[in-house]
Short mmCIF file of C-alpha atoms in Angstrom, two decimals:
data_model
loop_
_atom_site.label_atom_id
_atom_site.label_comp_id
_atom_site.label_asym_id
_atom_site.label_seq_id
_atom_site.Cartn_x
_atom_site.Cartn_y
_atom_site.Cartn_z
CA MET A 1127 -17.13 -16.09 -5.73
CA GLN A 1128 -15.36 -12.65 -6.34
CA GLN A 1129 -12.53 -14.10 -8.16
CA LEU A 1130 -14.79 -15.62 -10.85
CA SER A 1131 -17.15 -12.89 -11.24
CA VAL A 1132 -14.14 -10.24 -11.83
CA THR A 1133 -12.51 -12.84 -14.50
CA THR A 1134 -15.96 -13.07 -16.11
CA ALA A 1135 -16.48 -9.48 -16.55
CA ALA A 1136 -12.95 -9.16 -17.71
CA PHE A 1137 -12.98 -11.82 -20.38
CA ALA A 1138 -16.33 -11.29 -21.70
CA ALA A 1139 -14.93 -9.82 -25.10
CA THR A 1140 -12.66 -12.77 -25.60
CA ARG A 1141 -14.41 -15.97 -25.42
CA SER A 1142 -10.94 -18.05 -25.68
CA GLY A 1143 -9.24 -15.83 -22.92
CA PHE A 1144 -12.39 -16.30 -20.62
CA CYS A 1145 -12.55 -20.32 -20.97
CA SER A 1146 -8.84 -20.37 -20.46
CA VAL A 1147 -8.85 -18.28 -17.39
CA MET A 1148 -12.03 -19.93 -16.10
CA CYS A 1149 -10.52 -23.36 -16.40
CA VAL A 1150 -7.44 -22.35 -14.30
CA ALA A 1151 -9.74 -20.46 -11.70
CA ALA A 1152 -11.79 -23.79 -11.31
CA ARG A 1153 -8.37 -25.72 -10.78
CA GLN A 1154 -7.62 -23.45 -8.14
CA THR A 1155 -11.02 -22.94 -6.50
CA PRO A 1156 -10.20 -24.32 -3.22
CA LEU A 1157 -7.10 -22.01 -2.59
CA LEU A 1158 -9.01 -19.17 -4.02
CA MET A 1159 -11.93 -19.79 -1.57
CA ARG A 1160 -9.64 -19.59 1.33
CA ALA A 1161 -7.64 -16.66 0.05
CA ALA A 1162 -11.18 -14.93 -0.41
CA THR A 1163 -12.27 -15.59 3.22
CA THR A 1164 -8.87 -14.18 4.50
CA ALA A 1165 -9.25 -11.16 2.08
CA THR A 1166 -12.61 -10.32 3.64
CA THR A 1167 -11.07 -10.04 7.02
CA THR A 1168 -7.77 -8.50 6.26
CA LYS A 1169 -7.15 -5.55 3.73
CA ILE A 1170 -3.84 -4.95 2.34
CA PRO A 1171 -3.06 -1.23 2.85
CA THR A 1172 -2.04 1.36 0.22
CA VAL A 1173 0.79 3.79 0.46
CA SER A 1174 1.56 6.77 -1.61
CA LEU A 1175 5.09 7.50 -2.73
CA GLY A 1176 6.58 10.65 -1.72
CA LYS A 1177 4.59 13.63 -2.57
CA SER A 1178 2.96 12.06 -5.52
CA LYS A 1179 -0.64 10.71 -5.73
CA LEU A 1180 0.65 7.44 -6.92
CA GLN A 1181 -0.85 4.80 -4.35
CA LEU A 1182 0.63 1.33 -4.10
CA SER A 1183 -0.49 -1.81 -2.12
CA ARG A 1184 1.89 -2.28 0.53
CA SER A 1185 2.47 -6.03 -0.94
CA ILE A 1186 3.07 -6.10 -4.54
CA GLN A 1187 2.90 -8.88 -7.11
CA GLY A 1188 6.20 -9.77 -8.47
CA TYR A 1189 6.58 -11.19 -11.98
CA TRP A 1190 10.68 -11.59 -12.57
CA GLN A 1191 9.23 -15.27 -12.14
CA LEU A 1192 7.82 -14.77 -15.75
CA ALA A 1193 11.40 -14.06 -17.18
CA GLY A 1194 12.40 -17.77 -16.67
CA GLY A 1195 14.41 -19.38 -14.50
CA HIS A 1196 11.62 -20.40 -12.27
CA GLY A 1197 10.07 -23.26 -14.37
CA LYS A 1198 7.54 -23.62 -17.02
CA TYR A 1199 4.25 -21.90 -17.04
CA ARG A 1200 1.06 -20.94 -19.02
CA LYS A 1201 0.22 -17.58 -19.84
CA SER A 1202 -3.20 -18.45 -18.91
CA ASP A 1203 -2.05 -19.55 -15.43
CA ALA A 1204 -0.08 -16.44 -14.89
CA THR A 1205 -3.19 -14.24 -15.79
CA ALA A 1206 -5.47 -16.19 -13.33
CA ASN A 1207 -2.84 -15.50 -10.79
CA MET A 1208 -2.96 -11.81 -11.22
CA VAL A 1209 -6.76 -11.81 -11.01
CA ALA A 1210 -6.83 -13.83 -7.81
CA HIS A 1211 -4.12 -11.38 -6.25
CA TYR A 1212 -5.74 -8.47 -7.35
CA ASP A 1213 -8.95 -9.54 -5.95
CA ALA A 1214 -7.28 -10.18 -2.62
CA GLY A 1215 -5.82 -6.63 -2.48
CA PHE A 1216 -2.33 -7.11 -4.42
CA THR A 1217 -3.67 -4.05 -7.07
CA SER A 1218 0.11 -3.18 -7.85
CA LEU A 1219 2.41 -5.28 -10.10
CA ASP A 1220 6.30 -5.38 -10.43
CA THR A 1221 7.78 -6.08 -13.89
CA ALA A 1222 10.62 -4.91 -15.94
CA ASP A 1223 11.60 -4.32 -19.73
CA ILE A 1224 14.11 -7.32 -19.32
CA TYR A 1225 12.10 -9.80 -17.79
CA GLY A 1226 11.21 -11.58 -21.09
CA PRO A 1227 7.44 -11.81 -21.78
CA SER A 1228 6.62 -10.42 -18.09
CA GLU A 1229 5.53 -6.98 -19.42
CA ARG A 1230 3.13 -8.23 -22.29
CA ILE A 1231 1.61 -10.82 -19.80
CA VAL A 1232 1.02 -8.21 -17.20
CA GLY A 1233 -0.29 -6.03 -20.06
CA ASN A 1234 -2.63 -8.61 -20.95
CA PHE A 1235 -3.97 -8.27 -17.34
CA VAL A 1236 -3.95 -4.43 -17.28
CA GLY A 1237 -6.07 -4.40 -20.40
CA MET A 1238 -8.86 -6.19 -18.62
CA GLN A 1239 -12.10 -4.36 -17.64
CA LEU A 1240 -11.39 -4.30 -13.85
CA GLN A 1241 -13.20 -1.86 -11.50
CA GLN A 1242 -9.79 -0.40 -10.34
CA LYS A 1243 -6.89 -0.10 -12.83
CA PRO A 1244 -4.04 -2.11 -11.40
CA VAL A 1245 -0.80 0.01 -10.62
CA VAL A 1246 2.14 -1.30 -12.72
CA CYS A 1247 5.80 -0.53 -11.60
CA THR A 1248 8.03 -1.35 -14.38
CA LYS A 1249 11.87 -0.61 -14.95
CA PHE A 1250 14.21 0.85 -17.65
CA CYS A 1251 17.19 -1.24 -17.48
CA CYS A 1252 20.33 -0.14 -18.91
CA PHE A 1253 23.22 -3.00 -19.46
CA ARG A 1254 24.93 -2.41 -23.00
CA PHE A 1255 25.81 0.28 -24.93
CA LEU A 1256 25.61 2.77 -22.19
CA ASP A 1257 27.63 5.62 -23.88
CA ASP A 1258 25.02 5.30 -26.84
CA ILE A 1259 21.82 5.55 -24.83
CA ASP A 1260 20.28 9.09 -25.95
CA ARG A 1261 16.85 10.86 -25.66
CA ALA A 1262 15.55 9.03 -28.89
CA GLU A 1263 16.27 5.57 -27.66
CA VAL A 1264 14.70 6.46 -24.21
CA ARG A 1265 11.56 7.67 -25.74
CA ASP A 1266 11.42 4.72 -28.05
CA ARG A 1267 11.67 2.10 -25.21
CA ILE A 1268 9.29 3.97 -22.88
CA LEU A 1269 6.63 4.00 -25.82
CA LYS A 1270 7.32 0.20 -26.53
CA ALA A 1271 6.96 -0.43 -22.84
CA CYS A 1272 3.54 1.55 -22.90
CA GLU A 1273 2.49 -0.66 -25.81
CA ARG A 1274 3.26 -3.73 -23.99
CA LEU A 1275 1.76 -2.83 -20.93
CA GLN A 1276 -1.29 -1.52 -22.54
CA VAL A 1277 -1.30 1.95 -20.99
CA LYS A 1278 -0.96 5.51 -22.15
CA GLN A 1279 1.22 6.58 -19.18
CA LEU A 1280 3.59 4.22 -17.13
CA PRO A 1281 2.60 4.54 -13.49
CA LEU A 1282 6.30 3.99 -12.18
CA VAL A 1283 9.52 3.46 -14.11
CA ALA A 1284 12.50 2.42 -12.15
CA LEU A 1285 15.94 3.17 -13.60
CA PHE A 1286 18.54 0.50 -13.19
CA TRP A 1287 22.28 1.12 -14.44
CA SER A 1288 24.84 -1.52 -14.68
CA ASN A 1289 28.09 0.24 -14.90
CA TYR A 1290 28.97 3.39 -12.71
CA ASP A 1291 32.21 3.67 -14.63
CA ILE A 1292 30.11 4.90 -17.59
CA LYS A 1293 28.52 7.74 -15.75
CA ARG A 1294 25.59 8.61 -18.00
CA TYR A 1295 22.98 7.50 -15.51
CA VAL A 1296 22.11 11.07 -14.37
CA ASP A 1297 21.72 11.65 -18.44
CA VAL A 1298 19.14 9.04 -18.54
CA GLY A 1299 17.36 9.78 -15.42
CA LEU A 1300 16.75 13.21 -16.97
CA TYR A 1301 15.80 11.95 -20.07
CA LEU A 1302 13.16 10.05 -17.98
CA ALA A 1303 12.32 13.26 -16.24
CA GLU A 1304 11.51 14.86 -19.81
CA LEU A 1305 9.02 12.04 -20.65
CA GLN A 1306 7.44 12.52 -17.24
CA GLU A 1307 6.80 16.05 -18.12
CA GLU A 1308 5.38 14.81 -21.56
CA GLY A 1309 2.86 12.39 -19.68
CA LEU A 1310 4.59 9.22 -20.63
CA ILE A 1311 5.87 8.35 -17.39
CA GLY A 1312 3.81 9.07 -13.95
CA GLU A 1313 6.46 8.76 -11.45
CA ILE A 1314 10.32 7.97 -11.72
CA GLY A 1315 12.22 5.54 -9.13
CA ALA A 1316 15.60 3.87 -9.03
CA THR A 1317 16.57 0.38 -8.39
CA ASN A 1318 19.92 -1.19 -6.83
CA PHE A 1319 21.84 1.86 -7.07
CA ASP A 1320 24.31 2.51 -4.03
CA LEU A 1321 23.81 5.72 -2.07
CA ILE A 1322 26.47 7.69 -3.50
CA ARG A 1323 24.87 7.43 -7.14
CA LEU A 1324 21.50 7.52 -5.74
CA GLN A 1325 22.47 11.12 -4.20
CA GLU A 1326 24.09 12.15 -7.56
CA LEU A 1327 20.67 11.43 -9.25
CA HIS A 1328 18.53 13.38 -6.57
CA LYS A 1329 21.15 16.24 -6.54
CA ALA A 1330 20.87 16.59 -10.35
CA GLY A 1331 17.11 16.94 -10.28
CA VAL A 1332 15.90 13.48 -11.17
CA PRO A 1333 12.62 13.49 -9.21
CA LEU A 1334 12.85 10.17 -7.41
CA VAL A 1335 9.98 8.86 -5.53
CA SER A 1336 11.20 5.26 -4.66
CA HIS A 1337 14.29 3.19 -4.70
CA GLN A 1338 13.55 -0.78 -5.24
CA VAL A 1339 16.08 -2.94 -3.43
CA GLN A 1340 16.74 -6.24 -1.79
CA LEU A 1341 16.15 -5.77 1.89
CA SER A 1342 15.31 -8.42 4.49
CA ALA A 1343 16.54 -9.91 7.86
CA LEU A 1344 19.33 -11.78 5.68
CA ASP A 1345 20.43 -8.69 3.53
CA ARG A 1346 20.79 -5.58 5.44
CA ARG A 1347 23.03 -3.51 2.85
CA PRO A 1348 20.21 -0.77 2.41
CA ILE A 1349 20.39 -0.27 6.19
CA GLN A 1350 24.24 -0.57 7.08
CA SER A 1351 24.89 2.02 4.14
CA GLY A 1352 22.63 4.61 5.40
CA MET A 1353 20.70 4.54 2.49
CA VAL A 1354 17.36 3.85 4.18
CA ASP A 1355 17.53 6.70 6.40
CA TRP A 1356 18.77 9.00 3.70
CA CYS A 1357 15.91 8.00 1.67
CA HIS A 1358 13.41 8.49 4.26
CA GLU A 1359 15.01 12.03 5.06
CA HIS A 1360 14.35 12.79 1.31
CA ASP A 1361 10.92 11.27 0.90
CA ILE A 1362 11.93 8.58 -1.45
CA LYS A 1363 10.26 5.55 -0.33
CA ILE A 1364 11.88 2.00 -0.16
CA ILE A 1365 10.39 -0.82 -2.24
CA SER A 1366 11.77 -4.16 -1.01
CA PHE A 1367 12.19 -7.54 -2.68
CA GLY A 1368 13.59 -10.62 -1.08
CA SER A 1369 11.65 -10.39 2.21
CA VAL A 1370 11.49 -14.10 2.71
CA ALA A 1371 14.25 -15.14 0.44
CA SER A 1372 12.60 -17.50 -1.75
CA GLY A 1373 11.38 -19.47 1.21
CA ILE A 1374 14.43 -19.63 3.36
CA LEU A 1375 12.95 -17.39 5.71
CA SER A 1376 9.92 -19.61 6.34
CA ASP A 1377 8.97 -22.82 8.44
CA ALA A 1378 9.98 -24.92 5.51
CA SER A 1379 13.53 -24.21 6.49
CA LEU A 1380 13.29 -24.56 10.12
CA ASN A 1381 15.40 -27.37 11.58
CA ALA A 1382 16.71 -28.24 8.32
CA PRO A 1383 20.02 -29.89 8.60
CA SER A 1384 21.74 -27.98 5.95
CA PRO A 1385 21.34 -25.41 3.53
CA LEU A 1386 20.21 -26.25 -0.21
CA THR A 1387 22.86 -28.00 -2.27
CA LYS A 1388 23.55 -26.11 -5.79
CA GLN A 1389 21.59 -29.07 -7.23
CA GLU A 1390 18.60 -28.16 -5.07
CA GLN A 1391 18.67 -24.47 -6.07
CA THR A 1392 16.35 -25.12 -9.08
CA THR A 1393 15.12 -21.49 -9.70
CA ALA A 1394 16.92 -18.22 -10.05
CA SER A 1395 15.31 -16.76 -6.81
CA LEU A 1396 16.88 -19.70 -4.82
CA ARG A 1397 20.24 -19.30 -6.31
CA LEU A 1398 20.04 -15.53 -5.53
CA TYR A 1399 18.90 -15.87 -2.02
CA SER A 1400 20.97 -18.64 -1.10
CA SER A 1401 23.98 -16.98 -1.99
CA THR A 1402 22.60 -13.92 0.43
CA ALA A 1403 21.91 -16.60 3.35
CA GLU A 1404 25.41 -17.91 2.71
CA ARG A 1405 26.92 -14.50 3.06
CA PHE A 1406 24.84 -13.55 6.20
CA GLY A 1407 26.57 -16.24 8.22
CA ASP A 1408 26.82 -20.18 8.66
CA TRP A 1409 23.64 -22.37 8.38
CA SER A 1410 23.54 -22.20 12.41
CA LEU A 1411 23.10 -18.48 12.54
CA VAL A 1412 20.33 -18.64 9.79
CA GLN A 1413 18.70 -21.40 11.98
CA GLU A 1414 18.98 -19.30 15.14
CA LEU A 1415 17.21 -16.32 13.42
CA LEU A 1416 14.42 -18.92 12.15
CA HIS A 1417 14.06 -20.08 15.80
CA VAL A 1418 13.42 -16.42 17.10
CA MET A 1419 11.14 -15.74 14.21
CA ARG A 1420 9.09 -18.83 15.09
CA GLU A 1421 8.82 -17.94 18.83
CA ILE A 1422 7.79 -14.32 17.69
CA ALA A 1423 5.04 -16.06 15.44
CA GLN A 1424 3.95 -18.15 18.38
CA GLY A 1425 3.46 -14.89 20.32
CA VAL A 1426 1.52 -13.30 17.91
CA ARG A 1427 -0.71 -16.28 17.59
CA ASN A 1428 -1.06 -16.64 21.50
CA ASP A 1429 -2.13 -12.98 21.96
CA GLY A 1430 -4.71 -12.92 19.13
CA ARG A 1431 -2.96 -10.63 16.77
CA CYS A 1432 -2.97 -13.44 13.95
CA ALA A 1433 -4.12 -16.77 14.62
CA GLN A 1434 -2.10 -18.28 11.71
CA ALA A 1435 1.07 -16.29 11.91
CA ASN A 1436 4.00 -18.02 10.87
CA ILE A 1437 7.93 -17.25 10.00
CA SER A 1438 7.30 -15.81 6.67
CA ASN A 1439 4.75 -13.33 7.97
CA VAL A 1440 7.26 -12.33 10.69
CA ALA A 1441 9.85 -11.87 8.17
CA GLN A 1442 7.74 -9.83 5.72
CA ARG A 1443 6.64 -7.49 8.98
CA TYR A 1444 10.07 -6.93 9.82
CA VAL A 1445 10.66 -5.42 6.64
CA LEU A 1446 7.30 -3.66 6.25
CA ASP A 1447 7.65 -2.05 9.76
CA THR A 1448 11.02 -0.40 8.84
CA PRO A 1449 10.52 3.33 8.68
CA GLY A 1450 10.56 4.45 5.16
CA VAL A 1451 9.75 0.92 3.70
CA ALA A 1452 6.57 1.66 1.55
CA ALA A 1453 5.93 -1.99 0.16
CA ILE A 1454 7.31 -5.52 -0.17
CA ILE A 1455 7.25 -7.31 -3.46
CA ILE A 1456 5.98 -10.85 -3.42
CA GLY A 1457 7.32 -13.29 -6.12
CA VAL A 1458 4.29 -14.93 -7.53
CA ARG A 1459 4.03 -18.19 -9.37
CA ASN A 1460 0.98 -19.70 -8.16
CA VAL A 1461 -1.79 -18.95 -5.51
CA SER A 1462 -0.46 -21.32 -2.90
CA HIS A 1463 0.82 -18.53 -0.58
CA LEU A 1464 -1.70 -15.85 -1.17
CA GLU A 1465 -3.72 -16.48 1.89
CA GLU A 1466 -0.45 -16.49 3.86
CA ASN A 1467 0.86 -13.22 2.39
CA VAL A 1468 -2.48 -11.37 2.85
CA ARG A 1469 -2.28 -12.34 6.54
CA THR A 1470 0.96 -10.56 7.12
CA HIS A 1471 -0.92 -7.30 6.83
CA SER A 1472 -3.28 -8.31 10.10
CA PHE A 1473 -0.75 -7.64 12.74
CA THR A 1474 2.43 -5.52 13.36
CA LEU A 1475 5.52 -6.38 15.42
CA THR A 1476 6.11 -5.21 19.07
CA ALA A 1477 9.63 -3.17 19.64
CA GLU A 1478 10.63 -6.09 21.62
CA GLU A 1479 9.93 -8.57 18.74
CA VAL A 1480 11.67 -6.31 16.48
CA ASP A 1481 14.77 -6.23 18.97
CA ALA A 1482 14.67 -9.59 19.33
CA ILE A 1483 15.33 -10.22 15.43
CA ASN A 1484 17.88 -7.22 15.50
CA GLN A 1485 19.97 -9.05 18.32
CA VAL A 1486 20.37 -12.24 15.75
CA VAL A 1487 20.87 -9.83 12.71
CA ALA A 1488 23.59 -8.00 14.60
CA LYS A 1489 25.77 -11.37 14.61
CA ARG A 1490 25.75 -11.47 10.58
CA LYS A 1491 29.16 -11.69 8.61
CA GLY A 1492 27.46 -10.19 5.42
CA PRO A 1493 26.39 -9.17 3.06
CA LYS A 1494 28.80 -6.40 3.00
CA GLY A 1495 28.99 -3.41 0.95
CA ASP A 1496 26.25 -1.19 -0.43
CA VAL A 1497 23.21 -2.23 -2.38
CA TRP A 1498 24.11 -4.32 -5.50
CA ASP A 1499 27.95 -3.94 -4.62
CA ILE A 1500 28.41 -7.62 -4.72
CA GLU A 1501 26.18 -8.38 -7.81
CA ARG A 1502 28.22 -5.48 -9.69
CA GLY A 1503 31.59 -7.26 -8.53
CA TYR A 1504 32.85 -4.39 -6.53
CA VAL A 1505 32.77 -6.32 -3.22
CA VAL A 1506 33.61 -9.92 -2.98
#
């Protein structure tokens, strides 16, 4: 079995780590066997960012889930999940310096002796003491991220800036560019900037190759602001998160009589995306969207494009087929959706199917504003 052989090679040097991950793999064997079967028939493609040589898998393992707010987990389980997804073609991973132990756990995985080095996308997040961030702090933090992730060079670093009133995000972006010249950073991206500030970074000479944003059928802010079109024109690729909105855009939500209550929103992801769905429109509009996606999934199954296509596959494909979108981030907690997420890459949507979704999306009430305006408190 491919997953077990890779794990064996990777952990041969550390007996305790080997035993730990092998035990996890044994518990997950039925799921891994199905995922391996799917992976042999469907390959997750890769894509380059801008003019760079960096290649990302078009579905990226997302590890915000290791930051807390998503339930307890064993580090050995998290590492086994990374191995299983890597073997299935998810060769890129997303993390951040603010995601608790996420970078260190990802780093443990990166340090394994794999045939192909995983591509790690991390973030340089700025929330506090924004006026005081200088070259020395930026360099020190990047060096620490390299240590946590067990790499000499960070393949992709995305800048996040919390407060536009403190206009030093360009300075910090240029400090990151200096570290790119030094060789500590491979490529530079941004995350959750609005269009005006993203343009400021670009105009100042920060060599952006990507912008990570929430983009789904429920959240069209990167589209309605003109950001996706502008990024496409300037060869800045979009990396999307939230494509299935923590399962709200899935068969599990179809015909649900009402949205999840606050008590049922048991994870940070569910709270975030439930808020997005509420702003999109009332629950009947969400259901209309789900029914259209179900009909599309049925058509995909009927014409032989994908025998097991479901609503989540259609929701992911809707984002992936958007011009300028390089990849989607899939939040990983276990391997239960691995086979399903690989399937997304076995078909594409027709223009008519995209139009059918667009007709429902056009009825939305929100979310309003530009990327992350609501989260920053600029738009109610």
